[in-house]
Coordinates of C-alpha atoms in Angstrom, one line a residue:
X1 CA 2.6 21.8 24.5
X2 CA -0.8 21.1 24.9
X3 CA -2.5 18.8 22.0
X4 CA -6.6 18.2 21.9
X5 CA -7.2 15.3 19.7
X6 CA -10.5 15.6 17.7
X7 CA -12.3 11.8 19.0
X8 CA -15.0 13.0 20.2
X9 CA -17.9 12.6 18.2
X10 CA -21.3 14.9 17.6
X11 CA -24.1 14.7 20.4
X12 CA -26.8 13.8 18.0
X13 CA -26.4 10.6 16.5
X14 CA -22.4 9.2 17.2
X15 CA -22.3 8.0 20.7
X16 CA -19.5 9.6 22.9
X17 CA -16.3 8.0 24.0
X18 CA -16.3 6.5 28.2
X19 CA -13.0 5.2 27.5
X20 CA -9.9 4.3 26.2
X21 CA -8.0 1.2 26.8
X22 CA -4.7 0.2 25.9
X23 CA -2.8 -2.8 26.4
X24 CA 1.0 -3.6 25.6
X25 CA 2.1 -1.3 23.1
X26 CA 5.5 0.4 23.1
X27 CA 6.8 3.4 21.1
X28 CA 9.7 6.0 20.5
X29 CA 12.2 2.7 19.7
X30 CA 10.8 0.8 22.8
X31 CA 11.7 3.4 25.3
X32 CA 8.6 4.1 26.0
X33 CA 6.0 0.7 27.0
X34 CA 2.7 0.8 27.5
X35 CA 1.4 -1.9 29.7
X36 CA -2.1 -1.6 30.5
X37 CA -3.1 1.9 30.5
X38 CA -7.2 2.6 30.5
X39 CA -8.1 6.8 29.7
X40 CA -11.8 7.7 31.3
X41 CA -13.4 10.3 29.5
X42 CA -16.8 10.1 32.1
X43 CA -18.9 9.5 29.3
X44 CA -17.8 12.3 26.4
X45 CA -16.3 14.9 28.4
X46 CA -13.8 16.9 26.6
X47 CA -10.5 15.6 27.1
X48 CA -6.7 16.8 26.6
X49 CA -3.4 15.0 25.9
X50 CA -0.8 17.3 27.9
X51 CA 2.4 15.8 26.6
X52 CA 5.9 17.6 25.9
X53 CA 6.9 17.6 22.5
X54 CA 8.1 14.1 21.4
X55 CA 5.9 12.8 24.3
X56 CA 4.1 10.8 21.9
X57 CA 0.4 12.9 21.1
X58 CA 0.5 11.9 17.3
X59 CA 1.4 8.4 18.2
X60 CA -1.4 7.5 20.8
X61 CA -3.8 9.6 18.5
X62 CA -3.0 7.2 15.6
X63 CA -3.2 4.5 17.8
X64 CA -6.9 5.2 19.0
X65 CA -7.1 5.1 15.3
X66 CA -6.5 1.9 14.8
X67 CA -9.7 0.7 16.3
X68 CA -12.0 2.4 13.5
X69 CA -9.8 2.8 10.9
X70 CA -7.6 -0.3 11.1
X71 CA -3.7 0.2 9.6
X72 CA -4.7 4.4 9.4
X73 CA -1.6 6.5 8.7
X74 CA -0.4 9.9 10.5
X75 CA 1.6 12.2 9.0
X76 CA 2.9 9.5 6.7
X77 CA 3.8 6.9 9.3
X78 CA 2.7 3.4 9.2
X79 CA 1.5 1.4 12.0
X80 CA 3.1 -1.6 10.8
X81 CA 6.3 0.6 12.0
X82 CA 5.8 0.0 15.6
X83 CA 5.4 -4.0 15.1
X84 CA 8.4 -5.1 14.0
X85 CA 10.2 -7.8 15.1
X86 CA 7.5 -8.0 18.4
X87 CA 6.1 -11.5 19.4
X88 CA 3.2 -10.4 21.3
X89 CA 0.0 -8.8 19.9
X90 CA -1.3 -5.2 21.5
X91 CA -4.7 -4.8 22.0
X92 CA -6.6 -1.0 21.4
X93 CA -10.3 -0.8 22.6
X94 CA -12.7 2.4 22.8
X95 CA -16.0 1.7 24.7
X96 CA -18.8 4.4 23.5
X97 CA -21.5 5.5 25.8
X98 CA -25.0 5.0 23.2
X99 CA -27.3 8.0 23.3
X100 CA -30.9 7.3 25.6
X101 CA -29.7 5.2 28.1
X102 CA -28.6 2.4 25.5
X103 CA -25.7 1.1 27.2
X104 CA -22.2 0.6 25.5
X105 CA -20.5 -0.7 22.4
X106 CA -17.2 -1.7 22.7
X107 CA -15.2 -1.9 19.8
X108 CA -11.8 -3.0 19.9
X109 CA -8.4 -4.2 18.0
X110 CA -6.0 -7.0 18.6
X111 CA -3.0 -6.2 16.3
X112 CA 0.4 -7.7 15.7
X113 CA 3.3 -8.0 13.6
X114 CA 2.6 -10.7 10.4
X115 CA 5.9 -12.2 11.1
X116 CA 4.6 -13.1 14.7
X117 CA 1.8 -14.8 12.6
X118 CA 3.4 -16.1 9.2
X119 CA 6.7 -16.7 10.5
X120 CA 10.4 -15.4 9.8
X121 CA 10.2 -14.3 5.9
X122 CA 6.9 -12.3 6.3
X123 CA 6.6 -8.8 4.5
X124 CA 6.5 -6.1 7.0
X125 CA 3.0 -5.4 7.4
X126 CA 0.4 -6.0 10.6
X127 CA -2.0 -8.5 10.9
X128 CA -5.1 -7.8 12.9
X129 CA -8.8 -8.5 14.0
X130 CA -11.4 -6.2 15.2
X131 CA -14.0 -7.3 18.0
X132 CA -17.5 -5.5 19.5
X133 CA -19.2 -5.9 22.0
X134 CA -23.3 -4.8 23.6
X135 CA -23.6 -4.1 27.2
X136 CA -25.6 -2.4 29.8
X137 CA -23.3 -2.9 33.1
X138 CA -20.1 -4.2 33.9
X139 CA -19.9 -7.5 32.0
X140 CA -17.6 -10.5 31.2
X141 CA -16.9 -9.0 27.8
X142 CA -17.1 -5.1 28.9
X143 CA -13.1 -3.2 28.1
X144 CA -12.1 -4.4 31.7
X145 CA -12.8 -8.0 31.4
X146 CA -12.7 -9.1 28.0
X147 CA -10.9 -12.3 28.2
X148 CA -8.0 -11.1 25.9
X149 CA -5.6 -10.1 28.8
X150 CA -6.4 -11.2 32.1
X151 CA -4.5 -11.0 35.5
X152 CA -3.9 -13.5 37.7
X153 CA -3.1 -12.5 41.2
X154 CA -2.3 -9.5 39.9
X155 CA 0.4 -10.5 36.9
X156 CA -0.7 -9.3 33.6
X157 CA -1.4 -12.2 31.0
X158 CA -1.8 -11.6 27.4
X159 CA -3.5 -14.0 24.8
X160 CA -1.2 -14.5 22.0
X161 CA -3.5 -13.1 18.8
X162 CA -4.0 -16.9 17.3
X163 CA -6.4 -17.5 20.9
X164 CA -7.6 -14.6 21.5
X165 CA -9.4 -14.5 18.3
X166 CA -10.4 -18.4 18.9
X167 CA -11.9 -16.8 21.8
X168 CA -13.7 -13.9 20.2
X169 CA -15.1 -16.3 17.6
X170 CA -16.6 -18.8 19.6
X171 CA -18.3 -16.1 22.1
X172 CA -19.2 -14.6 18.5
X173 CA -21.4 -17.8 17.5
X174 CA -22.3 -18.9 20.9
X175 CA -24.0 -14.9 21.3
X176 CA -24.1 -13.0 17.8
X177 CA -26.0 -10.2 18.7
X178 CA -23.8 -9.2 22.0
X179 CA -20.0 -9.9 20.7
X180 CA -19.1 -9.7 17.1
X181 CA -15.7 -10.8 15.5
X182 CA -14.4 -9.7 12.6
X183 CA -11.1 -11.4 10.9
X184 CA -8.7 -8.9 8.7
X185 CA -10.7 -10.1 5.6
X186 CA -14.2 -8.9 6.5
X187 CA -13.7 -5.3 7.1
X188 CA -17.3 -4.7 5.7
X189 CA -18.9 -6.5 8.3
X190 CA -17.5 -4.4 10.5
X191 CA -17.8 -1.0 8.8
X192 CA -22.0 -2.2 8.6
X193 CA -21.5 -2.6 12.1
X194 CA -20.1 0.0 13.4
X195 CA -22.8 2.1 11.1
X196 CA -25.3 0.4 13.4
X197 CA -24.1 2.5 15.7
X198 CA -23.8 5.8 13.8
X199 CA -20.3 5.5 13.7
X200 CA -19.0 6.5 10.4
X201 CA -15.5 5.0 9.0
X202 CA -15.5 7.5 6.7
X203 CA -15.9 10.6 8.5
X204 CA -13.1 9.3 10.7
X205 CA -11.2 9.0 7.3
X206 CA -11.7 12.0 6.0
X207 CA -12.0 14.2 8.8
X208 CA -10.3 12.9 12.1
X209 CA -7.0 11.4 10.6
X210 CA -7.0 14.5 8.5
X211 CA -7.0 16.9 11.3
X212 CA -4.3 15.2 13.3
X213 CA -2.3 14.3 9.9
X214 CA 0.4 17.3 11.2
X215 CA 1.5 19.3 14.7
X216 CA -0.6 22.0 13.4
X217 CA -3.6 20.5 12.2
X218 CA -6.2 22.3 13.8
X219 CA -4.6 25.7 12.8
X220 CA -3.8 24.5 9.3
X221 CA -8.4 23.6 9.5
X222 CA -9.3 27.1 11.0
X223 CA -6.7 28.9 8.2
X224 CA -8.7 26.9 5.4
X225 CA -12.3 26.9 6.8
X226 CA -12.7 30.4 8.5
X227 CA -16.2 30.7 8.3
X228 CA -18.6 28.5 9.3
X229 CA -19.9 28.1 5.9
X230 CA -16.5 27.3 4.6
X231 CA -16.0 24.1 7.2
X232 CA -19.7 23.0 6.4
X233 CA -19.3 23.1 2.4
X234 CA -15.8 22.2 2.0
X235 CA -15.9 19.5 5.0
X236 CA -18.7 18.4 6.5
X237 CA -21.2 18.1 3.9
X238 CA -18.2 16.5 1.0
X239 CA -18.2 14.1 3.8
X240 CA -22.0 13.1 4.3
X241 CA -22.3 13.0 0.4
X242 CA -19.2 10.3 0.4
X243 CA -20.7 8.3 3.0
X244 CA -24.6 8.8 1.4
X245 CA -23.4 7.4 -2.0
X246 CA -20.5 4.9 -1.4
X247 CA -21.2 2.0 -3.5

């Protein structure tokens, strides 16, 4: 079964997604771990997930989620689900080629299971941090260096989620305008920053999660909105109006 996920964004103002990086995450009960896996998509290029069914489509499209909607659902599944009882944080980044030779934003997740954090006892929810970061070439904090994971003659090692965001904070006040951090409990600093960058929480919200909500989604959207017309007053401009107004 072939499955195209709807990430990419428009060509006028939203920059594109270069890539995808993923770093120790594990699904379908454990059987399936993902080490440290990075997806090129050259710069915006359309892209395909070619995965049998039960391969894991929905999964990895909720996970690329996480990183601009933090804790989003699919198909009424909570990420929290695929935490439990893990030590060890995962870490989700998507680095977005800017429009006129502007460089690239990386924006990024480190994410982890509250009891890793709280201890035993905790409630069965995530705890997590989001991260950006300005660049124009390959860079100390670019999505193949940042000092979260590192290797060391050629052994994978993770930061445990209490240093690396020790880490992100004090590159954060050493260089605000390059790398931002943003702990759990300021989720509108980093909603006004990704807006900097014409990315819209929102229209992921509303439109992206809602399109890959189900197997079918992009036949269930074409059955609903079958004119152009349709998908612009019924999607796409409900959508502007909610961003245009929040607040």
């Amino acid at each position: 079964m072939r499955f195209r996920p709807c990430l990419k964004g428009g060509q006028n103002r939203m920059p594109n997604i270069n890539r995808i990086r993923i770093v120790n995450f594990s699904y379908n009960h454990d059987s399936r771990h993902i080490v440290d896996e990075t997806f090129n998509f050259h710069g915006g290029e359309d892209a395909l997930l070619n995965l049998s069914n039960g391969g894991g489509k929905s999964v990895l499209v909720q996970l690329f989620l996480q990183v601009i909607v933090p804790e989003a659902k699919i198909q009424g599944r909570n990420i929290a689900s695929f935490f439990r009882k893990k030590s060890q944080p995962a870490y989700i980044m998507i680095e977005w080629k800017l429009d006129g030779g502007g460089g690239y934003l990386l924006t990024g997740i480190g994410i982890t299971s509250a009891e890793a954090v709280e201890g035993e006892g905790a409630k069965p929810r995530v705890r997590y941090f989001t991260f950006t970061s300005k660049y124009s070439a390959a860079n100390p904090y670019d999505i193949m260096n940042i000092p979260v994971v590192t290797r060391n003659e050629g052994v994978l090692e993770l930061k445990p989620f209490r240093e690396a965001r020790r880490i992100l904070a004090d590159k954060e006040r050493k260089d605000p305008y390059l790398v931002g951090y943003y702990p759990e409990d300021d989720r509108n600093g980093y909603t006004r920053r990704l807006a900097e960058f014409g990315i819209s929480q929102d229209e992921w919200r509303n439109v992206i999660t809602r399109i890959n909500d189900s197997e079918n989604g992009m036949e269930d959207l074409f059955q609903k909105y079958r004119s152009s017309s349709q998908l612009l007053d019924g999607l796409i401009i409900k959508t502007v109006e909610e961003v245009m107004f929040k607040g």
